[in-house]
mmCIF file of C-alpha atoms in Angstrom:
data_model
loop_
_atom_site.group_PDB
_atom_site.id
_atom_site.type_symbol
_atom_site.label_atom_id
_atom_site.label_comp_id
_atom_site.label_asym_id
_atom_site.label_seq_id
_atom_site.Cartn_x
_atom_site.Cartn_y
_atom_site.Cartn_z
ATOM 1 C CA MET A 4 94.246 36.345 119.245
ATOM 2 C CA THR A 5 95.395 34.013 115.962
ATOM 3 C CA MET A 6 94.200 29.951 115.622
ATOM 4 C CA ARG A 7 95.517 28.614 113.689
ATOM 5 C CA GLU A 8 93.980 25.256 113.464
ATOM 6 C CA ILE A 9 90.242 24.159 116.296
ATOM 7 C CA THR A 10 91.304 21.853 118.950
ATOM 8 C CA ILE A 11 88.623 20.060 121.215
ATOM 9 C CA ASP A 12 90.246 22.061 123.725
ATOM 10 C CA HIS A 13 89.063 25.228 121.993
ATOM 11 C CA LEU A 14 85.231 24.149 120.901
ATOM 12 C CA ASP A 15 83.433 25.843 124.240
ATOM 13 C CA ASP A 16 84.740 29.251 123.863
ATOM 14 C CA ILE A 17 83.876 29.172 120.265
ATOM 15 C CA ALA A 18 81.037 28.075 120.799
ATOM 16 C CA ARG A 19 80.713 30.644 123.388
ATOM 17 C CA GLY A 20 81.314 33.586 122.017
ATOM 18 C CA ALA A 21 79.356 32.183 118.701
ATOM 19 C CA ALA A 22 76.235 32.452 120.558
ATOM 20 C CA ILE A 23 76.676 36.416 121.665
ATOM 21 C CA LEU A 24 77.667 36.469 118.089
ATOM 22 C CA GLY A 25 74.562 35.170 116.821
ATOM 23 C CA THR A 26 72.047 37.816 118.562
ATOM 24 C CA GLY A 27 69.760 35.186 119.650
ATOM 25 C CA GLY A 28 69.115 33.320 116.428
ATOM 26 C CA GLY A 29 71.917 30.777 114.553
ATOM 27 C CA GLY A 30 70.717 28.020 116.412
ATOM 28 C CA ASP A 31 71.597 26.034 120.555
ATOM 29 C CA PRO A 32 75.434 26.213 120.500
ATOM 30 C CA TYR A 33 76.241 23.856 122.118
ATOM 31 C CA ILE A 34 74.096 21.130 119.766
ATOM 32 C CA GLY A 35 76.993 22.986 118.038
ATOM 33 C CA ARG A 36 79.755 22.160 120.391
ATOM 34 C CA LEU A 37 78.202 18.067 120.313
ATOM 35 C CA LEU A 38 78.658 17.993 116.766
ATOM 36 C CA ALA A 39 82.271 19.666 116.183
ATOM 37 C CA SER A 40 82.822 17.771 118.758
ATOM 38 C CA SER A 41 81.935 14.026 117.654
ATOM 39 C CA ALA A 42 84.039 15.238 114.338
ATOM 40 C CA VAL A 43 87.612 16.379 115.890
ATOM 41 C CA ARG A 44 88.103 13.310 117.800
ATOM 42 C CA ASP A 45 86.575 10.823 115.117
ATOM 43 C CA HIS A 46 88.931 13.400 112.492
ATOM 44 C CA GLY A 47 91.363 15.477 114.168
ATOM 45 C CA PRO A 48 92.221 18.992 114.499
ATOM 46 C CA VAL A 49 91.741 21.714 111.733
ATOM 47 C CA ALA A 50 93.121 23.429 109.664
ATOM 48 C CA LEU A 51 91.820 27.766 110.335
ATOM 49 C CA VAL A 52 93.078 29.046 107.363
ATOM 50 C CA PRO A 53 92.799 33.054 107.706
ATOM 51 C CA LEU A 54 91.277 34.628 104.300
ATOM 52 C CA GLY A 55 93.611 36.816 103.454
ATOM 53 C CA GLU A 56 95.849 33.168 103.102
ATOM 54 C CA VAL A 57 92.537 32.125 100.501
ATOM 55 C CA GLY A 58 94.505 31.646 97.456
ATOM 56 C CA ASP A 59 92.108 33.212 93.821
ATOM 57 C CA ASP A 60 91.726 29.274 92.544
ATOM 58 C CA ALA A 61 91.034 27.840 95.803
ATOM 59 C CA VAL A 62 86.853 26.654 95.087
ATOM 60 C CA VAL A 63 85.670 27.484 99.443
ATOM 61 C CA LEU A 64 82.310 25.460 100.528
ATOM 62 C CA PRO A 65 79.652 27.675 102.736
ATOM 63 C CA VAL A 66 77.790 24.894 105.031
ATOM 64 C CA ALA A 67 74.777 25.779 108.172
ATOM 65 C CA MET A 68 71.900 24.840 109.430
ATOM 66 C CA MET A 69 67.997 26.403 107.763
ATOM 67 C CA GLY A 70 64.950 26.377 110.098
ATOM 68 C CA ALA A 71 63.558 27.521 113.116
ATOM 69 C CA PRO A 72 66.385 26.851 116.509
ATOM 70 C CA THR A 73 63.151 26.325 118.381
ATOM 71 C CA VAL A 74 62.946 23.181 116.175
ATOM 72 C CA MET A 75 66.517 21.563 116.514
ATOM 73 C CA VAL A 76 66.552 22.082 120.084
ATOM 74 C CA GLU A 77 64.319 18.367 119.886
ATOM 75 C CA LYS A 78 65.051 17.642 116.666
ATOM 76 C CA LEU A 79 69.072 17.069 116.391
ATOM 77 C CA PRO A 80 70.509 17.151 113.127
ATOM 78 C CA SER A 81 73.118 13.963 112.862
ATOM 79 C CA ALA A 82 76.940 15.732 111.524
ATOM 80 C CA GLU A 83 76.074 12.405 108.864
ATOM 81 C CA GLN A 84 73.799 14.825 107.839
ATOM 82 C CA VAL A 85 76.113 17.978 107.254
ATOM 83 C CA GLY A 86 78.517 16.086 105.167
ATOM 84 C CA LEU A 87 75.682 14.716 103.054
ATOM 85 C CA ALA A 88 74.877 18.397 102.204
ATOM 86 C CA ALA A 89 78.505 20.095 101.259
ATOM 87 C CA ARG A 90 78.933 16.536 98.997
ATOM 88 C CA THR A 91 75.624 16.601 97.066
ATOM 89 C CA LEU A 92 76.808 19.964 96.019
ATOM 90 C CA ALA A 93 80.156 19.513 96.103
ATOM 91 C CA THR A 94 79.222 16.433 93.350
ATOM 92 C CA TYR A 95 76.827 18.209 91.571
ATOM 93 C CA LEU A 96 79.782 21.290 90.583
ATOM 94 C CA GLY A 97 82.143 18.623 89.225
ATOM 95 C CA LYS A 98 84.634 20.359 91.599
ATOM 96 C CA GLU A 99 87.644 19.605 93.670
ATOM 97 C CA LEU A 100 86.376 21.492 97.024
ATOM 98 C CA THR A 101 89.518 23.351 98.890
ATOM 99 C CA HIS A 102 87.564 25.374 101.917
ATOM 100 C CA ILE A 103 84.693 25.017 104.436
ATOM 101 C CA ALA A 104 83.876 28.663 105.043
ATOM 102 C CA CYS A 105 80.736 29.732 108.096
ATOM 103 C CA ALA A 106 77.305 31.545 106.587
ATOM 104 C CA GLU A 107 76.739 33.277 109.986
ATOM 105 C CA ALA A 108 78.183 33.765 113.210
ATOM 106 C CA GLY A 109 75.961 32.391 114.968
ATOM 107 C CA GLY A 110 75.474 29.253 117.865
ATOM 108 C CA VAL A 111 75.507 26.736 115.984
ATOM 109 C CA ASN A 112 75.990 27.978 111.927
ATOM 110 C CA SER A 113 79.657 28.338 113.779
ATOM 111 C CA LEU A 114 80.989 24.744 113.849
ATOM 112 C CA ILE A 115 78.373 22.669 111.153
ATOM 113 C CA PRO A 116 81.003 24.057 109.277
ATOM 114 C CA VAL A 117 83.911 22.718 111.548
ATOM 115 C CA VAL A 118 81.613 18.792 111.887
ATOM 116 C CA ALA A 119 82.267 19.803 107.225
ATOM 117 C CA ALA A 120 85.514 19.834 107.606
ATOM 118 C CA ALA A 121 86.929 17.470 109.940
ATOM 119 C CA GLN A 122 84.234 14.939 107.631
ATOM 120 C CA LEU A 123 86.073 16.416 104.642
ATOM 121 C CA GLY A 124 89.181 16.838 105.549
ATOM 122 C CA LEU A 125 89.495 20.502 104.628
ATOM 123 C CA PRO A 126 90.663 23.731 105.945
ATOM 124 C CA LEU A 127 88.046 26.044 107.898
ATOM 125 C CA VAL A 128 88.874 29.500 106.609
ATOM 126 C CA ASP A 129 88.173 31.828 109.927
ATOM 127 C CA ALA A 130 86.063 34.088 107.981
ATOM 128 C CA ASP A 131 81.826 34.246 107.955
ATOM 129 C CA GLY A 132 79.493 35.641 104.970
ATOM 130 C CA MET A 133 77.909 37.794 108.212
ATOM 131 C CA GLY A 134 80.417 38.864 111.093
ATOM 132 C CA ARG A 135 76.467 38.595 113.249
ATOM 133 C CA ALA A 136 73.631 36.079 112.537
ATOM 134 C CA PHE A 137 70.382 37.262 109.835
ATOM 135 C CA PRO A 138 67.200 34.136 109.751
ATOM 136 C CA GLU A 139 67.658 34.700 105.963
ATOM 137 C CA LEU A 140 69.868 32.935 103.857
ATOM 138 C CA GLN A 141 69.633 35.809 100.748
ATOM 139 C CA MET A 142 71.261 37.443 104.045
ATOM 140 C CA VAL A 143 74.601 37.608 103.808
ATOM 141 C CA LEU A 144 77.910 40.119 102.405
ATOM 142 C CA PRO A 145 78.081 37.799 99.259
ATOM 143 C CA THR A 146 74.784 38.989 97.911
ATOM 144 C CA LEU A 147 76.330 42.508 98.065
ATOM 145 C CA TYR A 148 78.998 41.786 95.516
ATOM 146 C CA GLY A 149 76.404 39.637 92.813
ATOM 147 C CA ILE A 150 77.249 35.572 94.805
ATOM 148 C CA ARG A 151 74.876 33.198 93.842
ATOM 149 C CA ALA A 152 73.206 30.699 96.708
ATOM 150 C CA THR A 153 72.544 28.866 94.197
ATOM 151 C CA PRO A 154 73.389 26.296 93.054
ATOM 152 C CA MET A 155 73.066 24.664 96.812
ATOM 153 C CA SER A 156 71.878 21.951 98.638
ATOM 154 C CA ILE A 157 69.537 20.822 101.127
ATOM 155 C CA ALA A 158 69.550 17.586 103.621
ATOM 156 C CA ASP A 159 67.259 16.914 106.291
ATOM 157 C CA GLU A 160 68.283 13.588 108.627
ATOM 158 C CA LYS A 161 66.627 10.712 107.076
ATOM 159 C CA GLY A 162 68.602 10.458 104.643
ATOM 160 C CA ASN A 163 66.524 13.438 101.594
ATOM 161 C CA ARG A 164 68.454 14.837 99.473
ATOM 162 C CA GLY A 165 68.657 17.402 96.982
ATOM 163 C CA VAL A 166 70.085 20.649 94.900
ATOM 164 C CA LEU A 167 68.233 23.971 94.041
ATOM 165 C CA ASP A 168 69.079 26.518 91.900
ATOM 166 C CA THR A 169 66.938 29.455 91.196
ATOM 167 C CA VAL A 170 66.847 32.751 89.563
ATOM 168 C CA ASP A 171 67.961 35.706 92.054
ATOM 169 C CA ASN A 172 69.342 35.032 96.132
ATOM 170 C CA HIS A 173 65.123 36.179 97.050
ATOM 171 C CA TRP A 174 63.902 32.696 95.564
ATOM 172 C CA ALA A 175 67.005 30.237 97.153
ATOM 173 C CA GLU A 176 65.575 31.741 100.514
ATOM 174 C CA ARG A 177 61.265 31.326 99.290
ATOM 175 C CA LEU A 178 62.025 27.677 98.069
ATOM 176 C CA ALA A 179 64.637 26.822 100.701
ATOM 177 C CA ARG A 180 62.217 27.194 102.602
ATOM 178 C CA SER A 181 59.791 25.793 101.931
ATOM 179 C CA ALA A 182 61.672 22.289 101.339
ATOM 180 C CA THR A 183 63.019 23.015 105.606
ATOM 181 C CA ILE A 184 59.909 22.628 105.885
ATOM 182 C CA ASP A 185 58.871 20.273 104.401
ATOM 183 C CA MET A 186 62.003 18.212 105.759
ATOM 184 C CA GLY A 187 60.696 19.340 109.487
ATOM 185 C CA CYS A 188 62.024 22.953 109.808
ATOM 186 C CA SER A 189 65.235 22.257 109.944
ATOM 187 C CA ALA A 190 67.933 21.140 107.600
ATOM 188 C CA MET A 191 71.429 21.288 106.497
ATOM 189 C CA ILE A 192 72.455 23.453 103.922
ATOM 190 C CA SER A 193 75.455 24.172 101.747
ATOM 191 C CA ASN A 194 75.274 27.445 99.179
ATOM 192 C CA TYR A 195 77.806 30.226 98.194
ATOM 193 C CA ALA A 196 80.194 27.939 96.093
ATOM 194 C CA MET A 197 82.727 31.475 95.545
ATOM 195 C CA SER A 198 86.178 31.083 94.069
ATOM 196 C CA GLY A 199 89.247 32.019 96.726
ATOM 197 C CA ALA A 200 88.769 35.604 95.457
ATOM 198 C CA GLN A 201 85.394 35.919 95.855
ATOM 199 C CA ALA A 202 85.525 35.089 99.478
ATOM 200 C CA ARG A 203 88.672 37.675 100.374
ATOM 201 C CA GLU A 204 87.053 40.076 98.831
ATOM 202 C CA SER A 205 82.669 39.280 100.486
ATOM 203 C CA LEU A 206 83.442 37.562 103.923
ATOM 204 C CA VAL A 207 83.761 39.461 106.828
ATOM 205 C CA PRO A 208 87.404 38.185 107.904
ATOM 206 C CA GLY A 209 88.520 36.304 112.266
ATOM 207 C CA THR A 210 85.520 35.929 112.315
ATOM 208 C CA LEU A 211 86.242 32.281 114.586
ATOM 209 C CA SER A 212 88.990 33.865 116.801
ATOM 210 C CA LEU A 213 86.714 36.732 117.285
ATOM 211 C CA CYS A 214 84.271 33.528 118.149
ATOM 212 C CA ALA A 215 87.371 32.707 120.460
ATOM 213 C CA GLU A 216 88.311 35.882 121.736
ATOM 214 C CA LEU A 217 85.511 36.328 122.835
ATOM 215 C CA GLY A 218 84.264 32.855 124.975
ATOM 216 C CA SER A 219 87.664 32.663 127.005
ATOM 217 C CA ALA A 220 86.741 36.259 127.334
ATOM 218 C CA VAL A 221 83.773 35.542 129.809
ATOM 219 C CA ARG A 222 84.668 32.365 130.770
ATOM 220 C CA GLN A 223 88.266 34.396 132.427
ATOM 221 C CA ALA A 224 86.414 37.723 133.903
ATOM 222 C CA ARG A 225 84.104 34.807 135.844
ATOM 223 C CA ALA A 226 87.111 33.157 137.256
ATOM 224 C CA GLU A 227 88.461 36.163 138.320
ATOM 225 C CA HIS A 228 84.843 37.613 139.711
ATOM 226 C CA GLY A 229 85.327 40.861 137.697
ATOM 227 C CA ASP A 230 82.064 41.890 135.690
ATOM 228 C CA PRO A 231 81.498 39.612 131.244
ATOM 229 C CA VAL A 232 79.276 41.321 130.147
ATOM 230 C CA ALA A 233 81.569 44.418 130.216
ATOM 231 C CA ARG A 234 84.563 42.844 128.461
ATOM 232 C CA VAL A 235 82.055 41.547 126.108
ATOM 233 C CA VAL A 236 80.993 44.850 125.374
ATOM 234 C CA GLU A 237 84.788 46.145 125.338
ATOM 235 C CA ARG A 238 85.833 43.616 122.853
ATOM 236 C CA LEU A 239 82.601 44.502 120.500
ATOM 237 C CA GLY A 240 82.673 47.940 120.626
ATOM 238 C CA GLY A 241 78.966 48.486 121.293
ATOM 239 C CA ARG A 242 77.099 49.458 124.671
ATOM 240 C CA LYS A 243 74.662 48.134 127.207
ATOM 241 C CA LEU A 244 70.916 48.667 126.731
ATOM 242 C CA PHE A 245 69.633 47.541 129.507
ATOM 243 C CA THR A 246 69.179 45.227 132.329
ATOM 244 C CA GLY A 247 66.018 43.841 133.607
ATOM 245 C CA LYS A 248 64.654 40.403 134.263
ATOM 246 C CA VAL A 249 62.545 38.751 132.011
ATOM 247 C CA VAL A 250 58.156 39.279 132.267
ATOM 248 C CA ASP A 251 57.086 38.476 128.760
ATOM 249 C CA VAL A 252 57.730 36.339 126.145
ATOM 250 C CA ALA A 253 55.221 35.654 122.584
ATOM 251 C CA ARG A 254 57.102 33.250 120.953
ATOM 252 C CA ARG A 255 55.359 30.910 117.895
ATOM 253 C CA THR A 256 57.231 29.400 114.739
ATOM 254 C CA VAL A 257 55.798 30.480 111.727
ATOM 255 C CA THR A 258 56.865 30.182 107.813
ATOM 256 C CA GLY A 259 59.821 28.507 108.775
ATOM 257 C CA PHE A 260 60.821 31.157 111.821
ATOM 258 C CA ALA A 261 61.190 31.838 115.460
ATOM 259 C CA ARG A 262 58.723 35.162 115.858
ATOM 260 C CA GLY A 263 57.916 36.512 118.794
ATOM 261 C CA GLU A 264 59.085 39.771 121.236
ATOM 262 C CA ALA A 265 59.848 39.152 125.251
ATOM 263 C CA LYS A 266 59.350 41.709 127.842
ATOM 264 C CA LEU A 267 61.616 43.063 130.144
ATOM 265 C CA SER A 268 61.292 45.543 133.194
ATOM 266 C CA GLY A 269 64.260 47.102 134.225
ATOM 267 C CA MET A 270 66.389 46.942 137.355
ATOM 268 C CA ASP A 271 68.792 48.824 139.402
ATOM 269 C CA GLY A 272 69.317 51.979 136.458
ATOM 270 C CA ASP A 273 66.896 50.280 134.812
ATOM 271 C CA ALA A 274 64.175 50.123 136.581
ATOM 272 C CA GLY A 275 60.915 51.935 136.552
ATOM 273 C CA SER A 276 61.234 51.189 132.842
ATOM 274 C CA GLU A 277 60.652 48.287 130.310
ATOM 275 C CA MET A 278 62.430 46.796 127.180
ATOM 276 C CA VAL A 279 60.520 44.394 124.264
ATOM 277 C CA LEU A 280 62.357 42.832 122.069
ATOM 278 C CA LYS A 281 61.035 41.778 118.607
ATOM 279 C CA PHE A 282 63.011 38.908 117.908
ATOM 280 C CA GLN A 283 62.610 37.118 114.359
ATOM 281 C CA ASN A 284 65.221 33.868 115.288
ATOM 282 C CA GLU A 285 67.813 36.941 116.240
ATOM 283 C CA HIS A 286 66.548 39.997 117.437
ATOM 284 C CA LEU A 287 65.853 42.515 114.936
ATOM 285 C CA VAL A 288 63.893 45.717 116.941
ATOM 286 C CA ALA A 289 65.256 46.626 120.865
ATOM 287 C CA GLU A 290 62.552 49.265 122.835
ATOM 288 C CA ARG A 291 62.577 51.106 124.985
ATOM 289 C CA ASP A 292 59.546 52.390 126.472
ATOM 290 C CA GLY A 293 58.399 52.448 123.202
ATOM 291 C CA VAL A 294 61.496 54.095 121.765
ATOM 292 C CA PRO A 295 63.916 51.478 120.094
ATOM 293 C CA GLN A 296 67.160 52.145 120.527
ATOM 294 C CA ALA A 297 68.998 50.432 118.061
ATOM 295 C CA SER A 298 67.947 48.411 114.966
ATOM 296 C CA VAL A 299 69.558 45.366 112.558
ATOM 297 C CA PRO A 300 71.419 45.153 111.049
ATOM 298 C CA ASP A 301 73.923 45.625 114.304
ATOM 299 C CA LEU A 302 73.550 43.389 116.976
ATOM 300 C CA ILE A 303 71.433 43.482 119.766
ATOM 301 C CA CYS A 304 72.762 40.409 122.143
ATOM 302 C CA CYS A 305 71.318 39.245 125.040
ATOM 303 C CA LEU A 306 73.277 38.443 128.517
ATOM 304 C CA ASP A 307 72.709 36.556 130.911
ATOM 305 C CA ARG A 308 73.372 39.442 132.992
ATOM 306 C CA GLU A 309 76.417 37.357 135.558
ATOM 307 C CA SER A 310 77.503 34.588 133.164
ATOM 308 C CA GLY A 311 77.634 37.193 130.549
ATOM 309 C CA GLU A 312 76.469 33.575 128.911
ATOM 310 C CA ALA A 313 75.037 34.551 125.739
ATOM 311 C CA VAL A 314 70.805 33.236 125.890
ATOM 312 C CA THR A 315 69.100 32.554 122.866
ATOM 313 C CA THR A 316 65.414 33.664 121.138
ATOM 314 C CA GLU A 317 65.735 30.335 122.444
ATOM 315 C CA GLY A 318 66.012 29.826 126.188
ATOM 316 C CA LEU A 319 64.082 33.547 126.906
ATOM 317 C CA ARG A 320 62.585 32.234 130.189
ATOM 318 C CA TYR A 321 60.436 34.279 132.905
ATOM 319 C CA GLY A 322 61.863 35.243 135.403
ATOM 320 C CA GLN A 323 65.959 36.127 133.920
ATOM 321 C CA ARG A 324 68.137 38.082 134.494
ATOM 322 C CA VAL A 325 70.074 39.127 131.526
ATOM 323 C CA THR A 326 71.367 42.808 130.210
ATOM 324 C CA VAL A 327 70.786 43.649 126.703
ATOM 325 C CA ILE A 328 73.879 44.768 124.765
ATOM 326 C CA ALA A 329 74.636 46.851 121.265
ATOM 327 C CA ALA A 330 77.477 46.590 118.537
ATOM 328 C CA PRO A 331 78.471 47.916 115.601
ATOM 329 C CA ALA A 332 77.508 45.439 112.664
ATOM 330 C CA ASP A 333 79.909 45.351 108.955
ATOM 331 C CA PRO A 334 79.852 48.554 107.596
ATOM 332 C CA ARG A 335 78.854 47.257 104.500
ATOM 333 C CA TRP A 336 75.990 46.309 105.827
ATOM 334 C CA HIS A 337 75.144 50.281 106.619
ATOM 335 C CA THR A 338 75.040 50.760 102.623
ATOM 336 C CA PRO A 339 72.122 50.986 101.464
ATOM 337 C CA GLU A 340 72.594 48.318 98.941
ATOM 338 C CA GLY A 341 73.439 46.302 103.168
ATOM 339 C CA ILE A 342 70.257 48.024 104.111
ATOM 340 C CA ASP A 343 67.634 47.212 101.541
ATOM 341 C CA LEU A 344 68.557 44.003 102.110
ATOM 342 C CA ALA A 345 68.314 43.504 105.738
ATOM 343 C CA GLY A 346 67.656 46.459 107.770
ATOM 344 C CA PRO A 347 64.152 46.633 109.382
ATOM 345 C CA ARG A 348 61.800 47.666 106.822
ATOM 346 C CA TYR A 349 62.762 44.815 105.496
ATOM 347 C CA PHE A 350 61.637 43.340 108.780
ATOM 348 C CA GLY A 351 58.037 45.311 108.945
ATOM 349 C CA TYR A 352 58.706 47.059 111.268
ATOM 350 C CA ASP A 353 58.695 51.153 109.827
ATOM 351 C CA ILE A 354 61.554 53.348 111.118
ATOM 352 C CA ASP A 355 65.527 53.936 109.970
ATOM 353 C CA PRO A 356 67.733 51.443 111.554
ATOM 354 C CA VAL A 357 69.495 52.628 115.016
ATOM 355 C CA GLY A 358 72.807 52.211 115.110
ATOM 356 C CA VAL A 359 75.410 51.888 117.420
ATOM 357 C CA PRO A 360 78.810 54.692 116.084
ATOM 358 C CA ALA A 361 81.227 52.452 115.682
#
């Protein structure tokens, strides 16, 4: 499905699909949908441009929310905060922006750029920097192409704002994370300003269209009394890992991240087994009876067993019946450089990546 504009009618499906691709993180999609609905209602539909149609000389600016998803649920951002981050960086760069882009395909961060595009009257690129969500801002494919994260802007809901210019993308993450903590563990950012040529080379195409497809597939499966989880697995070329009941969740906010583990007790064909999901904002490793079944950089998604709706890491609760699925990431994440940037060992897990056949 190819979209050419985003209207209010598209937002529910995009939010639902983005939550799936967000692998448990990326922020609460409900918050993103509220902000995007307000912006589109006030400013009109947002033009959506296929990545291949972005000209070489375009000035493309990703916009996102940074911080712990658990905090975002209680400390809601404002639409003005989104625009402030984008305008601050544009002023610093001294360039006329031509396009807005998504940094990641996750929950709130697939819809925050819709807000920015509507406010600024700019088209939105149908692409993102990951093809999923990751917890740290250097973990985008543009990093593999030598595109700098800075200069980047950061803004909070009080009106505080700043611009960082760092020696590399890891330092951008480190310093921006410190500022985000002081700003209440969530802030709005704009970074990875790039040319159209750089965007076409480094971004993952078709992300927002895919989000809408996934959301529509789940909605239609429920209406037809079908299996929404199976529809998602089929569309993503993934596989089911486990179906079970959440029996324990250990979650804490540390250095601006939601870190923890969730334990699932098997149901149906998985009865008698246990799965542990380990997360840092996003699900990183899925273990069945102590044996890893999937890991980053591939996608590990936790879906409600009946409805197919994504269950975010901050939304995991005792007693939920869920199905865990895995799906292949963009193949560039499986290069040695991609594994170094976002593989399991980066997060402290002494295992080789456990991938899903593409």
